[in-house]
Amino acid sequence: MGSGKAAPPKQPAGGPAAPIKTFKYGMPLYGLAWPEGETFYTCGGGGHGIKNRLVCAEAKDGSLSDQTAEHLFGSVCPSRWVRCLALRTARHAALAIAPGGRSIVFGVGDAGLRRLDLDTRGRVPKFTEVTGTLAEKLSGVKLDAKALAFHPAGDLLAVGSDDGTVAVFEWPSLKLKFEIGGERKLSDSIRDLDFVPVAAAAAGAGGKAGGGRVGLMVILDNGSAAVLDVDKAGAVLCKCALAKGSEFKNDKVMLVSNDERLLLHHLPPGMENAQFARVKCRMMPVPASGGAAAAAAAAAGDSGPLRATLVCLMNNRAGSYVALWELDEDGLLSMRNSCKVTDSSGTCMDASMDGALVAIGNSEGDVALVGTRPHMRLVKRYPKAHMVFCTAIAFNADASWVLSASADASATLNSTALPPPPDPAKFLKLALILLMLLVMVVLQAVRVMRRSGLSMDDILQLIGLRPRDEL
């Protein structure tokens, strides 16, 4: 393990240096986490002379710093190869920061899990790798981890494996709560997962609010999804996949099923053959019924009751989409809304804590920002934020900045602030000025023609108007 301070960028003689929005950290970046504050963490590597390491740096006042500290992993890289939907290879780091920001957990393939404890009391963060019994428990998690997620309460850790195995552990004891493996494992490799409250009605934040059960939304590499009941040993609440069976095949229909029911969920126009890629669970306002009441509530800023919403990145040949899914009272998924984002496949996604903003990185290195309130729409684009595909993306705590990472070793910082709406008073002033100029030009032209000997009748005839006595 090593650490060091970066020299500040040199300032030009004419004044302070311009903000550094893009910085390269000397290795392909595959994992990214940005807890509260100005310090963020990113990991990567790859061997062949490139060190496998975790680095931390600062994003302050719209500018990125060089690394302020690092932790070396040796020959073990906290990432693995994943096939992207754009038919390129990319790495996806299994990295998660425990709620509270005091620990970082990594999936290191078949070497199990690793945990670093953070000491952020000093100016430069310090990393300490756990040892003893806890380290043995971590290395004993023999899962080729591809996806990690903490419950918002911080007491559960979900791990998704390359072979379709899903396990949930109590944190920090690492006591196994349940594991779906062997004959029960899911049909494909796990791509992403997140906890979701299983409740019939809207509730407050957190999966255990109001006594509701805890679910786990799992995204598979084949583009399908499943919701597991964490409180019932991982029993499958529902599955959601495109209708591709031999008996019924329709690229415009999602089959949503459980042991008792089968629903045909029709996809919106343009989303034919769309498949799940990423998921984040956020507590979002229940949509109003519409009309004047909904408009008044939106204008007053009254968000109303909150409901667990699954913010999903979905891809098809036409590009990437953000879709909002919910668990109905019967435990089946249904899509509430959707929005097209880019013409290329999305590779990473993050949602602000209140769900109002969603950031997408795609296979072309672009970053896009989607707003979900009062309606879903694309609000901002950052074309060519990276030279190659994005691998990870994260908001800061208040979603005022979005940070993206790429396999080209770069991290890029962008502001999420929207340009102010146009001021009608400015347009009115401009119109009045133009009108006054036009009147002045006309009067001057009439004055010149009168001096040249033309009468008003001649001038009217010249511009195509007849004298009054001829009307």
XYZ file of C-alpha atoms in Angstrom:
471
model
C 0.000 0.000 0.000
C 1.240 3.414 -0.826
C 0.012 6.950 -0.732
C 1.193 10.296 -1.939
C 0.157 13.855 -2.645
C -0.140 15.186 -6.130
C 1.513 18.418 -7.089
C -1.084 21.101 -7.821
C -1.415 22.063 -11.484
C 0.743 24.980 -12.552
C -1.071 28.254 -12.946
C -0.546 30.364 -16.068
C 0.988 33.787 -15.675
C -2.286 35.467 -16.648
C -4.291 34.176 -13.675
C -5.637 31.041 -11.976
C -5.731 27.743 -13.813
C -8.886 26.701 -15.616
C -10.895 23.905 -13.958
C -9.629 20.413 -14.818
C -12.776 18.570 -15.896
C -10.961 15.464 -17.193
C -8.050 13.713 -15.512
C -6.281 10.447 -16.366
C -5.263 8.164 -13.507
C -2.827 5.857 -15.292
C -4.987 2.718 -15.534
C -8.264 1.603 -17.131
C -10.989 2.555 -14.658
C -13.742 0.011 -13.959
C -15.279 0.986 -10.616
C -16.372 4.318 -9.166
C -17.916 5.452 -5.881
C -18.581 8.972 -4.622
C -19.838 9.176 -1.027
C -20.593 12.457 0.711
C -17.927 15.110 0.421
C -15.379 16.014 -2.239
C -13.411 12.733 -2.207
C -14.268 9.986 -4.674
C -12.818 6.499 -5.150
C -12.076 4.647 -8.371
C -10.397 1.323 -9.071
C -8.976 -0.537 -12.033
C -5.848 -1.999 -13.519
C -5.390 -4.999 -15.759
C -1.865 -6.356 -15.393
C 0.790 -6.323 -18.174
C 2.648 -3.582 -16.332
C -0.502 -1.776 -15.186
C -0.922 -1.914 -11.419
C -4.215 -3.090 -9.958
C -5.143 -0.431 -7.446
C -7.721 1.755 -5.773
C -7.119 5.501 -5.858
C -8.908 8.405 -4.276
C -8.971 11.962 -5.568
C -10.964 15.137 -5.066
C -13.628 16.839 -7.136
C -13.764 20.413 -5.896
C -15.167 23.574 -7.469
C -15.680 21.818 -10.794
C -12.101 20.558 -11.006
C -10.526 17.114 -10.562
C -7.302 16.586 -8.640
C -4.568 14.019 -9.092
C -4.774 11.017 -6.788
C -4.279 11.836 -3.131
C -3.833 8.223 -1.961
C -3.851 4.696 -3.363
C -4.074 1.057 -2.326
C -2.328 -1.665 -4.329
C -4.035 -5.020 -4.883
C -1.048 -6.865 -6.269
C -1.942 -9.453 -8.897
C -5.663 -9.394 -8.016
C -7.746 -6.887 -9.954
C -11.104 -5.875 -8.453
C -12.866 -6.266 -11.799
C -13.660 -8.803 -14.489
C -14.452 -8.972 -18.166
C -18.054 -8.454 -19.228
C -19.559 -8.542 -22.685
C -21.341 -5.277 -23.440
C -24.471 -5.064 -25.591
C -22.500 -3.039 -28.132
C -20.456 -6.192 -28.826
C -17.327 -4.806 -27.260
C -15.529 -5.965 -24.184
C -15.548 -3.848 -21.072
C -14.734 -4.411 -17.470
C -17.221 -4.064 -14.680
C -15.843 -3.586 -11.202
C -17.701 -5.076 -8.295
C -17.215 -2.221 -5.842
C -19.541 -0.930 -3.132
C -19.187 1.543 -0.287
C -21.017 0.599 2.887
C -23.629 3.135 4.062
C -21.801 5.643 6.234
C -18.752 5.594 3.960
C -16.436 3.805 6.386
C -15.718 0.664 4.362
C -15.225 -0.298 0.719
C -16.013 -3.844 -0.415
C -14.591 -5.349 -3.607
C -15.406 -8.449 -5.554
C -12.145 -9.986 -6.764
C -13.410 -12.902 -8.819
C -12.964 -16.379 -7.389
C -10.667 -14.913 -4.701
C -13.761 -13.894 -2.761
C -14.359 -10.441 -1.331
C -12.051 -7.837 0.103
C -12.787 -5.014 2.497
C -10.893 -1.809 3.121
C -11.699 0.362 6.113
C -11.444 4.105 5.547
C -9.999 6.679 7.893
C -11.018 10.089 6.548
C -10.174 12.147 9.622
C -6.959 13.446 8.086
C -6.438 15.503 4.971
C -5.540 12.367 3.015
C -7.717 9.233 3.430
C -6.008 6.126 4.780
C -6.859 2.566 3.756
C -6.591 -0.419 6.076
C -7.259 -3.924 4.788
C -9.022 -6.058 7.371
C -7.213 -9.084 8.776
C -7.919 -12.004 11.077
C -11.265 -13.761 11.277
C -13.117 -11.193 9.185
C -10.550 -11.478 6.382
C -10.974 -15.261 6.430
C -14.738 -14.899 6.161
C -14.362 -12.526 3.206
C -11.974 -14.798 1.325
C -14.301 -17.695 2.137
C -17.051 -16.188 -0.018
C -16.276 -18.415 -2.998
C -18.364 -16.516 -5.499
C -17.042 -15.030 -8.727
C -18.601 -11.708 -7.741
C -19.802 -9.469 -10.570
C -22.273 -7.283 -8.698
C -22.503 -5.979 -5.133
C -25.195 -3.954 -3.384
C -25.801 -2.803 0.177
C -29.235 -2.416 1.690
C -29.848 1.294 2.505
C -29.898 0.407 6.208
C -26.398 -1.062 5.873
C -27.279 -4.417 7.456
C -27.379 -6.574 4.308
C -24.932 -7.167 1.456
C -26.045 -8.829 -1.789
C -23.555 -10.562 -4.086
C -24.259 -11.667 -7.656
C -21.992 -14.257 -9.251
C -20.814 -15.094 -12.749
C -22.568 -18.479 -12.685
C -26.000 -17.087 -11.715
C -25.640 -17.611 -7.967
C -27.078 -14.910 -5.695
C -26.212 -14.648 -1.988
C -27.266 -12.202 0.703
C -25.132 -11.754 3.825
C -25.763 -9.941 7.072
C -23.329 -7.039 7.418
C -20.792 -6.732 8.901
C -20.887 -10.236 10.410
C -21.041 -11.879 6.934
C -23.510 -14.426 8.252
C -25.198 -16.017 5.247
C -28.888 -15.105 5.124
C -29.585 -17.174 2.008
C -27.945 -18.359 -1.189
C -29.556 -19.331 -4.472
C -27.101 -21.726 -6.065
C -26.837 -25.159 -7.538
C -30.108 -26.209 -9.137
C -31.830 -23.044 -7.841
C -29.395 -20.556 -9.364
C -30.634 -18.149 -12.003
C -30.383 -18.897 -15.697
C -27.453 -16.597 -16.553
C -24.629 -14.539 -15.130
C -25.619 -11.685 -12.800
C -25.046 -8.235 -14.260
C -26.514 -5.937 -11.597
C -28.739 -5.985 -8.513
C -30.289 -3.720 -5.903
C -32.580 -4.000 -2.895
C -36.218 -2.931 -3.233
C -39.020 -2.669 -0.644
C -41.820 -5.161 -1.202
C -44.881 -3.278 -0.034
C -48.387 -2.777 -1.294
C -48.571 0.933 -0.604
C -46.198 3.867 -0.761
C -43.833 4.069 2.222
C -40.902 6.018 3.463
C -37.312 5.398 2.429
C -35.768 2.026 3.147
C -36.898 -1.504 2.499
C -38.187 -2.177 5.993
C -40.380 0.865 6.355
C -43.825 0.148 7.624
C -43.018 -3.509 8.239
C -42.771 -4.299 4.525
C -40.640 -7.148 3.252
C -37.319 -6.715 1.486
C -36.870 -7.725 -2.139
C -33.859 -7.934 -4.441
C -34.048 -6.906 -8.089
C -31.545 -8.934 -10.146
C -30.476 -8.163 -13.739
C -29.054 -11.029 -15.790
C -26.635 -10.925 -18.708
C -29.329 -12.242 -21.047
C -31.326 -9.032 -20.484
C -34.005 -10.528 -18.238
C -34.790 -9.616 -14.621
C -36.053 -11.310 -11.484
C -37.252 -10.075 -8.097
C -36.338 -12.244 -5.106
C -37.940 -12.198 -1.665
C -35.068 -11.692 0.778
C -37.233 -12.519 3.798
C -38.307 -15.856 2.299
C -34.892 -17.333 1.513
C -34.748 -15.842 -1.966
C -38.095 -17.114 -3.234
C -38.783 -15.720 -6.703
C -41.502 -13.063 -6.568
C -41.578 -12.562 -10.318
C -39.566 -12.835 -13.512
C -39.541 -10.433 -16.441
C -38.187 -11.265 -19.913
C -38.915 -10.672 -23.578
C -41.412 -13.023 -25.191
C -39.008 -15.276 -27.070
C -40.514 -18.708 -26.461
C -41.386 -21.210 -29.150
C -45.110 -20.949 -28.422
C -45.289 -17.151 -28.126
C -42.744 -14.782 -29.600
C -43.200 -11.036 -29.802
C -40.446 -8.431 -29.642
C -42.952 -5.830 -28.386
C -44.026 -7.795 -25.300
C -42.419 -8.464 -21.930
C -43.594 -11.564 -20.093
C -43.991 -10.837 -16.371
C -44.739 -13.998 -14.406
C -44.789 -15.751 -11.048
C -46.086 -19.104 -9.895
C -49.702 -17.993 -10.214
C -49.961 -15.345 -12.923
C -48.616 -14.433 -16.342
C -48.929 -10.894 -17.652
C -48.194 -9.601 -21.137
C -46.601 -6.184 -20.710
C -46.529 -4.253 -24.008
C -43.415 -2.137 -24.516
C -43.746 1.489 -25.704
C -43.102 2.212 -29.403
C -39.378 2.211 -30.174
C -38.490 -0.108 -27.263
C -38.957 -3.329 -29.212
C -36.497 -6.003 -28.062
C -35.353 -3.800 -25.151
C -33.440 -5.677 -22.459
C -32.489 -4.819 -18.881
C -28.912 -3.648 -18.272
C -28.700 -1.778 -14.935
C -30.976 -1.055 -11.961
C -31.178 1.405 -9.044
C -33.998 1.546 -6.507
C -35.129 5.008 -5.430
C -38.047 6.336 -3.402
C -39.959 8.612 -5.779
C -43.232 10.559 -5.554
C -46.405 8.740 -6.526
C -47.583 10.274 -9.822
C -50.696 12.435 -9.512
C -53.822 11.569 -11.441
C -53.295 14.510 -13.781
C -55.181 17.660 -14.638
C -55.238 20.911 -12.714
C -54.637 19.234 -9.361
C -51.433 17.594 -10.586
C -50.194 20.845 -12.113
C -50.917 22.747 -8.892
C -49.094 20.131 -6.801
C -46.061 20.252 -9.090
C -45.994 24.054 -8.991
C -46.190 24.051 -5.204
C -43.347 21.527 -4.948
C -45.564 19.040 -3.087
C -44.027 15.644 -3.849
C -46.695 13.705 -1.958
C -46.228 10.125 -0.783
C -43.189 8.141 -1.909
C -43.107 4.778 -3.632
C -40.236 2.424 -4.362
C -39.312 2.834 -8.028
C -36.827 0.716 -9.965
C -34.861 2.983 -12.274
C -33.652 0.703 -15.074
C -31.269 1.168 -17.971
C -32.556 -0.783 -20.976
C -30.943 -1.306 -24.379
C -31.955 -2.433 -27.838
C -30.547 -2.007 -31.332
C -31.970 1.515 -31.546
C -30.130 2.755 -28.465
C -30.545 3.148 -24.705
C -33.565 3.994 -22.564
C -34.355 4.836 -18.964
C -37.474 3.062 -17.724
C -39.245 3.370 -14.378
C -40.625 0.060 -13.084
C -42.652 -0.667 -9.970
C -43.706 -3.727 -8.001
C -47.481 -3.990 -7.956
C -49.459 -5.176 -4.962
C -49.331 -8.736 -6.290
C -45.538 -8.635 -6.588
C -45.417 -8.280 -10.388
C -43.345 -5.684 -12.236
C -44.958 -3.002 -14.374
C -43.408 -0.118 -16.329
C -44.614 3.349 -15.315
C -42.696 5.530 -17.750
C -39.752 5.522 -20.151
C -37.521 7.855 -22.143
C -35.002 7.319 -24.934
C -31.553 8.593 -24.004
C -28.972 7.914 -26.739
C -28.653 6.079 -30.046
C -25.923 3.836 -28.616
C -26.095 1.133 -25.974
C -25.853 2.292 -22.381
C -23.024 0.776 -20.356
C -23.479 2.350 -16.902
C -26.088 4.258 -14.924
C -26.631 6.083 -11.656
C -29.647 7.831 -10.136
C -29.688 10.719 -7.708
C -30.842 9.874 -4.197
C -34.280 11.416 -4.786
C -34.578 9.873 -8.241
C -35.046 13.248 -9.930
C -31.965 12.820 -12.165
C -30.559 9.772 -13.940
C -27.091 9.730 -15.553
C -26.174 7.364 -18.383
C -22.794 6.545 -19.929
C -22.799 4.782 -23.292
C -20.596 2.710 -25.567
C -19.396 5.773 -27.499
C -18.047 7.603 -24.453
C -21.014 9.991 -24.220
C -22.760 10.958 -20.983
C -26.416 11.978 -20.845
C -28.690 13.294 -18.126
C -32.398 12.415 -17.825
C -34.908 14.266 -15.668
C -37.857 12.337 -14.230
C -39.988 15.222 -12.874
C -42.549 16.437 -13.724
C -42.162 14.212 -16.773
C -39.306 12.135 -18.195
C -37.110 13.875 -20.751
C -33.501 14.190 -21.853
C -32.232 17.376 -20.196
C -28.518 17.464 -20.969
C -25.857 15.705 -23.048
C -22.088 15.633 -22.730
C -20.874 14.224 -26.069
C -17.464 12.555 -26.206
C -16.838 12.835 -22.489
C -14.390 9.943 -23.029
C -12.494 8.527 -25.998
C -13.948 5.038 -25.518
C -16.894 3.456 -23.700
C -17.889 4.569 -20.204
C -17.447 1.970 -17.467
C -18.884 3.678 -14.378
C -20.794 6.802 -13.420
C -21.794 8.418 -10.120
C -23.495 11.517 -8.734
C -22.223 13.412 -5.720
C -24.457 13.577 -2.640
C -26.672 16.453 -3.825
C -26.502 15.499 -7.549
C -24.992 18.863 -8.472
C -22.132 17.066 -10.264
C -21.846 13.811 -12.178
C -18.549 11.929 -12.482
C -17.911 9.318 -15.173
C -15.033 6.878 -15.712
C -13.777 5.016 -18.747
C -11.431 2.287 -19.882
C -9.242 5.028 -21.411
C -8.078 5.760 -17.809
C -9.955 9.054 -17.646
C -12.486 10.456 -15.209
C -14.632 13.388 -16.304
C -16.586 15.799 -14.108
C -19.663 17.628 -15.407
C -22.115 19.989 -13.774
C -25.763 18.944 -13.764
C -26.956 22.563 -13.530
C -29.396 23.401 -16.299
C -29.174 26.684 -18.213
C -31.664 29.279 -16.931
C -34.929 29.480 -18.898
C -35.199 32.352 -21.398
C -36.415 35.640 -19.935
C -39.556 36.861 -21.793
C -38.734 40.460 -20.853
C -35.507 40.275 -22.855
C -37.361 39.108 -25.968
C -39.943 41.893 -25.540
C -37.230 44.527 -25.245
C -35.485 43.184 -28.335
C -38.746 43.218 -30.321
C -39.443 46.834 -29.328
C -35.939 47.895 -30.346
C -36.303 46.195 -33.742
C -39.704 47.803 -34.253
C -38.316 51.261 -33.448
C -35.439 50.730 -35.869
C -37.873 49.684 -38.594
C -40.028 52.774 -38.051
C -36.945 55.023 -38.184
C -35.800 53.440 -41.443
C -39.263 53.888 -43.037
C -39.515 57.527 -41.960
C -36.031 58.266 -43.251
C -36.843 56.624 -46.589
C -40.044 58.684 -46.944
C -38.122 61.876 -46.104
C -35.513 61.147 -48.778
C -38.164 60.437 -51.423
C -40.054 63.643 -50.588
C -36.863 65.621 -51.009
C -36.373 64.060 -54.422
C -39.684 65.544 -55.562
C -42.083 62.637 -55.072
C -45.487 63.290 -53.625
C -47.181 61.062 -51.073
C -49.397 59.650 -53.825
C -46.300 58.743 -55.845
C -44.709 57.111 -52.806
C -47.854 55.060 -52.103
C -47.984 53.905 -55.716
C -44.288 53.035 -55.543
C -44.802 50.676 -52.629
C -47.985 49.182 -54.131
C -50.611 51.163 -52.236
C -53.312 53.182 -54.005
C -54.164 56.771 -53.004
C -57.195 57.157 -50.717
C -59.397 58.819 -53.408
C -59.011 55.683 -55.609
C -60.261 53.253 -52.946
